[in-house]
mmCIF file of C-alpha atoms in Angstrom:
data_model
loop_
_atom_site.group_PDB
_atom_site.id
_atom_site.type_symbol
_atom_site.label_atom_id
_atom_site.label_comp_id
_atom_site.label_asym_id
_atom_site.label_seq_id
_atom_site.Cartn_x
_atom_site.Cartn_y
_atom_site.Cartn_z
ATOM 1 C CA MET A 151 3.762 -21.077 2.749
ATOM 2 C CA ASP A 152 6.458 -20.153 0.221
ATOM 3 C CA LEU A 153 7.323 -16.463 0.484
ATOM 4 C CA VAL A 154 9.789 -16.784 -2.405
ATOM 5 C CA GLU A 155 7.041 -17.922 -4.783
ATOM 6 C CA SER A 156 4.657 -15.336 -3.381
ATOM 7 C CA GLY A 157 7.274 -12.668 -4.037
ATOM 8 C CA SER A 158 7.480 -13.756 -7.670
ATOM 9 C CA VAL A 159 3.997 -12.292 -8.236
ATOM 10 C CA GLY A 160 5.652 -8.854 -8.298
ATOM 11 C CA GLY A 161 7.898 -6.527 -6.360
ATOM 12 C CA PHE A 162 5.175 -5.377 -3.993
ATOM 13 C CA PHE A 163 4.575 -8.989 -2.896
ATOM 14 C CA ALA A 164 8.192 -9.627 -1.896
ATOM 15 C CA LEU A 165 8.860 -9.985 1.825
ATOM 16 C CA ARG A 166 12.292 -10.607 3.273
ATOM 17 C CA THR A 167 12.709 -12.729 6.379
ATOM 18 C CA ALA A 168 16.163 -11.354 7.202
ATOM 19 C CA PRO A 169 17.761 -7.911 7.040
ATOM 20 C CA PRO A 170 18.950 -7.036 3.523
ATOM 21 C CA GLU A 171 22.657 -7.595 2.959
ATOM 22 C CA THR A 172 23.053 -3.992 1.832
ATOM 23 C CA GLY A 173 22.009 -2.833 5.282
ATOM 24 C CA GLY A 174 19.520 -0.095 6.026
ATOM 25 C CA ALA A 175 18.044 1.992 8.803
ATOM 26 C CA HIS A 176 15.108 -0.336 9.438
ATOM 27 C CA LEU A 177 12.793 0.257 12.382
ATOM 28 C CA PRO A 178 9.781 -1.754 13.524
ATOM 29 C CA LEU A 179 6.690 -0.113 12.122
ATOM 30 C CA ALA A 180 5.278 -0.198 15.650
ATOM 31 C CA ARG A 181 7.724 2.565 16.570
ATOM 32 C CA ILE A 182 6.607 4.696 13.627
ATOM 33 C CA TYR A 183 2.987 4.267 14.629
ATOM 34 C CA ALA A 184 3.794 5.061 18.268
ATOM 35 C CA GLY A 185 5.170 8.478 17.376
ATOM 36 C CA GLU A 186 8.740 8.066 16.112
ATOM 37 C CA GLY A 187 7.824 10.082 13.063
ATOM 38 C CA GLY A 188 11.227 11.071 11.691
ATOM 39 C CA PRO A 189 11.525 8.201 9.181
ATOM 40 C CA LEU A 190 7.984 8.737 7.927
ATOM 41 C CA THR A 191 8.553 12.477 7.545
ATOM 42 C CA ALA A 192 11.772 11.773 5.651
ATOM 43 C CA ARG A 193 9.956 9.356 3.347
ATOM 44 C CA VAL A 194 7.254 11.900 2.547
ATOM 45 C CA ASP A 195 9.860 14.595 1.920
ATOM 46 C CA ARG A 196 11.852 12.258 -0.345
ATOM 47 C CA VAL A 197 8.834 11.299 -2.423
ATOM 48 C CA ALA A 198 7.627 14.895 -2.676
ATOM 49 C CA ALA A 199 11.065 16.055 -3.850
ATOM 50 C CA ARG A 200 11.380 13.245 -6.405
ATOM 51 C CA LEU A 201 7.978 14.059 -7.888
ATOM 52 C CA GLY A 202 8.422 17.819 -7.747
ATOM 53 C CA ALA A 203 5.130 17.854 -5.839
ATOM 54 C CA PRO A 204 3.602 21.330 -5.550
ATOM 55 C CA GLU A 205 2.136 20.450 -2.140
ATOM 56 C CA ARG A 206 3.553 18.265 0.591
ATOM 57 C CA ARG A 207 0.272 16.372 0.927
ATOM 58 C CA VAL A 208 0.796 15.046 -2.614
ATOM 59 C CA GLY A 209 4.072 13.463 -1.526
ATOM 60 C CA ALA A 210 2.356 12.118 1.587
ATOM 61 C CA SER A 211 -0.394 10.542 -0.505
ATOM 62 C CA VAL A 212 1.967 8.866 -2.967
ATOM 63 C CA ALA A 213 4.256 7.646 -0.165
ATOM 64 C CA HIS A 214 1.244 6.250 1.663
ATOM 65 C CA LEU A 215 -0.090 4.537 -1.446
ATOM 66 C CA GLY A 216 3.192 2.686 -1.920
ATOM 67 C CA LEU A 217 3.370 1.437 1.664
ATOM 68 C CA ALA A 218 -0.311 0.473 1.707
ATOM 69 C CA ALA A 219 0.256 -1.559 -1.467
ATOM 70 C CA ARG A 220 3.220 -3.331 0.134
ATOM 71 C CA LEU A 221 1.221 -4.206 3.251
ATOM 72 C CA TRP A 222 -1.818 -5.529 1.383
ATOM 73 C CA SER A 223 0.293 -7.447 -1.145
ATOM 74 C CA THR A 224 2.554 -9.212 1.337
ATOM 75 C CA ALA A 225 -0.547 -10.491 3.149
ATOM 76 C CA LEU A 226 -2.955 -11.143 0.261
ATOM 77 C CA GLY A 227 -0.432 -13.016 -1.891
ATOM 78 C CA PRO A 228 0.279 -15.862 0.527
ATOM 79 C CA ALA A 229 -3.350 -15.887 1.697
ATOM 80 C CA ALA A 230 -4.570 -16.537 -1.838
ATOM 81 C CA LEU A 231 -1.807 -18.954 -2.805
ATOM 82 C CA TYR A 232 -1.478 -21.042 0.356
ATOM 83 C CA GLY A 233 -4.433 -20.352 2.621
ATOM 84 C CA ARG A 234 -2.237 -18.699 5.274
ATOM 85 C CA PHE A 235 -0.255 -15.478 5.460
ATOM 86 C CA PRO A 236 2.446 -13.895 7.656
ATOM 87 C CA GLY A 237 1.261 -12.396 10.926
ATOM 88 C CA LEU A 238 3.059 -9.089 10.178
ATOM 89 C CA ASP A 239 2.952 -7.857 13.753
ATOM 90 C CA PRO A 240 4.040 -4.178 13.606
ATOM 91 C CA ALA A 241 6.681 -4.925 16.238
ATOM 92 C CA GLU A 242 8.166 -7.594 13.950
ATOM 93 C CA LEU A 243 7.813 -5.875 10.573
ATOM 94 C CA TYR A 244 10.815 -3.642 9.911
ATOM 95 C CA TRP A 245 10.720 -0.765 7.416
ATOM 96 C CA ASP A 246 13.227 1.622 5.899
ATOM 97 C CA GLY A 247 11.560 4.337 3.849
ATOM 98 C CA ALA A 248 14.828 5.141 2.065
ATOM 99 C CA LEU A 249 14.759 1.761 0.307
ATOM 100 C CA THR A 250 12.461 0.168 -2.262
ATOM 101 C CA SER A 251 11.022 -3.352 -2.423
ATOM 102 C CA PRO A 252 12.115 -5.925 -1.491
ATOM 103 C CA ASP A 253 14.682 -4.215 0.734
ATOM 104 C CA ASP A 254 12.257 -1.774 2.353
ATOM 105 C CA LEU A 255 10.525 -4.451 4.463
ATOM 106 C CA TRP A 256 11.704 -7.454 6.383
ATOM 107 C CA TRP A 257 9.717 -9.633 8.706
ATOM 108 C CA ALA A 258 11.301 -10.962 11.878
ATOM 109 C CA GLY A 259 8.304 -13.033 12.960
ATOM 110 C CA SER A 260 7.173 -16.587 12.316
ATOM 111 C CA ALA A 261 3.485 -16.698 13.257
ATOM 112 C CA THR A 262 0.977 -17.101 10.434
ATOM 113 C CA ARG A 263 -2.735 -16.461 10.204
ATOM 114 C CA PRO A 264 -5.533 -18.265 8.329
ATOM 115 C CA ALA A 265 -6.646 -16.758 5.036
ATOM 116 C CA THR A 266 -9.897 -15.185 6.171
ATOM 117 C CA ALA A 267 -11.042 -11.649 5.491
ATOM 118 C CA ALA A 268 -11.387 -11.095 9.233
ATOM 119 C CA ASP A 269 -7.749 -12.031 9.818
ATOM 120 C CA LEU A 270 -6.513 -9.944 6.893
ATOM 121 C CA ARG A 271 -8.511 -6.979 8.150
ATOM 122 C CA ALA A 272 -7.110 -7.366 11.657
ATOM 123 C CA VAL A 273 -3.517 -7.694 10.454
ATOM 124 C CA VAL A 274 -3.392 -5.080 7.690
ATOM 125 C CA GLN A 275 -6.262 -2.651 8.091
ATOM 126 C CA GLU A 276 -6.458 -2.464 11.870
ATOM 127 C CA ALA A 277 -2.878 -3.139 12.988
ATOM 128 C CA HIS A 278 -1.141 -1.185 10.208
ATOM 129 C CA LEU A 279 -3.296 1.101 8.092
ATOM 130 C CA ALA A 280 -5.300 2.737 10.877
ATOM 131 C CA PRO A 281 -2.204 3.735 12.905
ATOM 132 C CA LEU A 282 -0.305 4.641 9.722
ATOM 133 C CA HIS A 283 -3.095 7.051 8.802
ATOM 134 C CA ALA A 284 -2.934 8.593 12.252
ATOM 135 C CA ALA A 285 0.840 8.990 11.922
ATOM 136 C CA LEU A 286 0.490 10.699 8.539
ATOM 137 C CA ARG A 287 -2.122 13.083 9.907
ATOM 138 C CA ARG A 288 0.281 13.975 12.724
ATOM 139 C CA ASP A 289 2.934 14.643 10.115
ATOM 140 C CA GLY A 290 0.856 17.033 8.021
ATOM 141 C CA ARG A 291 -2.529 17.943 6.575
ATOM 142 C CA ILE A 292 -4.066 15.060 4.660
ATOM 143 C CA ALA A 293 -7.701 13.969 4.484
ATOM 144 C CA PRO A 294 -8.750 10.615 5.979
ATOM 145 C CA ARG A 295 -10.973 10.002 2.928
ATOM 146 C CA LEU A 296 -7.939 10.301 0.643
ATOM 147 C CA LEU A 297 -5.975 7.820 2.758
ATOM 148 C CA TRP A 298 -8.773 5.234 2.791
ATOM 149 C CA GLY A 299 -9.213 5.792 -0.935
ATOM 150 C CA ASN A 300 -5.537 4.965 -1.360
ATOM 151 C CA ALA A 301 -5.965 1.882 0.819
ATOM 152 C CA GLY A 302 -8.860 0.631 -1.316
ATOM 153 C CA SER A 303 -6.939 1.341 -4.515
ATOM 154 C CA ALA A 304 -3.869 -0.470 -3.179
ATOM 155 C CA LEU A 305 -5.969 -3.503 -2.282
ATOM 156 C CA ALA A 306 -7.592 -3.536 -5.723
ATOM 157 C CA GLY A 307 -4.174 -3.199 -7.343
ATOM 158 C CA ALA A 308 -2.870 -6.173 -5.380
ATOM 159 C CA LEU A 309 -5.852 -8.206 -6.557
ATOM 160 C CA ARG A 310 -5.224 -7.276 -10.209
ATOM 161 C CA GLU A 311 -1.551 -8.260 -10.032
ATOM 162 C CA LEU A 312 -2.299 -11.498 -8.233
ATOM 163 C CA THR A 313 -5.076 -12.417 -10.669
ATOM 164 C CA ARG A 314 -2.788 -11.877 -13.670
ATOM 165 C CA TRP A 315 -0.070 -14.016 -12.104
ATOM 166 C CA ALA A 316 -2.464 -16.773 -11.037
ATOM 167 C CA ARG A 317 -3.995 -17.076 -14.485
ATOM 168 C CA ALA A 318 -0.589 -17.118 -16.175
ATOM 169 C CA HIS A 319 0.643 -19.847 -13.801
ATOM 170 C CA GLY A 320 -2.403 -22.095 -13.848
ATOM 171 C CA ARG A 321 -3.665 -21.149 -10.400
ATOM 172 C CA PRO A 322 -7.312 -20.136 -10.941
ATOM 173 C CA ASP A 323 -8.005 -21.255 -7.376
ATOM 174 C CA ALA A 324 -5.691 -18.524 -6.069
ATOM 175 C CA ALA A 325 -7.369 -15.904 -8.252
ATOM 176 C CA ASP A 326 -10.803 -16.961 -7.024
ATOM 177 C CA ARG A 327 -9.709 -16.980 -3.384
ATOM 178 C CA ALA A 328 -8.151 -13.525 -3.734
ATOM 179 C CA ALA A 329 -11.275 -12.100 -5.361
ATOM 180 C CA ALA A 330 -13.509 -13.472 -2.612
ATOM 181 C CA LEU A 331 -11.240 -12.109 0.132
ATOM 182 C CA VAL A 332 -11.004 -8.665 -1.454
ATOM 183 C CA ALA A 333 -14.765 -8.445 -1.956
ATOM 184 C CA GLU A 334 -15.271 -9.117 1.738
ATOM 185 C CA LEU A 335 -12.509 -6.698 2.764
ATOM 186 C CA LEU A 336 -14.074 -3.925 0.702
ATOM 187 C CA ASP A 337 -17.376 -4.468 2.497
ATOM 188 C CA HIS A 338 -16.253 -2.407 5.483
ATOM 189 C CA PRO A 339 -17.177 1.186 6.367
ATOM 190 C CA ASP A 340 -13.625 2.466 5.914
ATOM 191 C CA LEU A 341 -13.143 0.821 2.507
ATOM 192 C CA ALA A 342 -16.686 0.580 1.137
ATOM 193 C CA GLY A 343 -17.117 2.747 -1.949
ATOM 194 C CA THR A 344 -13.397 3.485 -2.317
ATOM 195 C CA VAL A 345 -13.364 1.502 -5.584
ATOM 196 C CA ARG A 346 -16.299 0.845 -7.887
ATOM 197 C CA GLY A 347 -17.454 -1.315 -10.746
ATOM 198 C CA PRO A 348 -15.981 -4.508 -12.192
ATOM 199 C CA ARG A 349 -12.678 -2.742 -12.902
ATOM 200 C CA LEU A 350 -12.456 -1.545 -9.289
ATOM 201 C CA ARG A 351 -11.898 2.023 -10.390
ATOM 202 C CA ARG A 352 -11.223 4.299 -7.460
ATOM 203 C CA ALA A 353 -13.760 6.879 -6.322
ATOM 204 C CA SER A 354 -11.243 9.456 -5.083
ATOM 205 C CA CYS A 355 -7.907 10.776 -6.313
ATOM 206 C CA CYS A 356 -4.405 10.230 -4.938
ATOM 207 C CA LEU A 357 -3.372 13.714 -6.217
ATOM 208 C CA TYR A 358 -0.545 12.392 -8.397
ATOM 209 C CA TYR A 359 -1.910 14.370 -11.348
ATOM 210 C CA ARG A 360 -0.833 17.568 -9.572
ATOM 211 C CA CYS A 361 2.850 16.716 -10.070
ATOM 212 C CA PRO A 362 4.661 18.049 -13.144
ATOM 213 C CA GLY A 363 3.988 15.522 -15.914
ATOM 214 C CA GLY A 364 2.118 13.312 -13.464
ATOM 215 C CA GLY A 365 -0.898 12.425 -15.579
ATOM 216 C CA LEU A 366 -3.513 9.956 -14.364
ATOM 217 C CA CYS A 367 -3.134 6.579 -12.669
ATOM 218 C CA GLY A 368 -4.652 3.556 -14.369
ATOM 219 C CA ASP A 369 -7.582 3.427 -11.941
ATOM 220 C CA CYS A 370 -8.019 7.192 -11.537
ATOM 221 C CA VAL A 371 -11.461 8.588 -10.774
ATOM 222 C CA PHE A 372 -10.892 11.242 -13.459
ATOM 223 C CA ASP A 373 -11.147 10.714 -17.194
ATOM 224 C CA HIS A 374 -9.060 13.824 -17.833
ATOM 225 C CA ALA A 375 -6.651 15.514 -15.474
ATOM 226 C CA PRO A 376 -8.255 18.561 -13.814
ATOM 227 C CA ARG A 377 -6.559 21.892 -14.236
ATOM 228 C CA THR A 378 -4.508 22.672 -11.158
ATOM 229 C CA GLY A 379 -3.927 26.387 -11.678
ATOM 230 C CA LEU A 380 -0.198 25.657 -11.848
ATOM 231 C CA GLU A 381 0.023 25.176 -15.602
ATOM 232 C CA ALA A 382 0.716 28.816 -16.469
ATOM 233 C CA ARG A 383 3.292 29.398 -13.754
ATOM 234 C CA PRO A 384 6.902 29.805 -14.894
ATOM 235 C CA PRO A 385 9.260 27.026 -13.839
ATOM 236 C CA ALA A 386 10.928 27.454 -10.495
ATOM 237 C CA PRO A 387 14.442 28.920 -10.694
#
């Protein structure tokens, strides 16, 4: 299992196995999930401020979407390429929400898991996403359906990136394995129906369109951005 090659698929697939040289305030994600919510709150606040989000839940959604994409990608990439993936135990996966990939995550573990949908679901969906969603709901008002919609969109996005890379690098086997794994992962009550059709277009919205100049994501459920009621307001002083 070559995490360097897996990381070459794209920034979201990169996973460090040592603390970044630049340092950082990394904590095991297990502590975030257990209730040490300060870093998660700070991440949501940072994203909301950067986007000029009119509601805090918009920042929470976008922050969640980024972390969900990191978690799915760091597992799905090696699973598709090598048939195994990092165990990513929350006690061994360190995160700093002030940093971006690849410095935001580093993995202190060594155990790997076989590339089955059941193992991917246990490692990412059950051990990370479910407690992450609970932590975000403790932090502020955000709908579970939105969070699972983000999770499905992040998984579909990881598949698209991996498929492009695999085809460009002569690895159709990896693309096929990834597609089969994702199809099985999406056949779960929490993720079923979150994305639809051959393009895996999402069935809910991440709320990014509500930000000034936000527009629509590439897989957005909307064809045109809904009016938010904020368009006619004067700019904040």
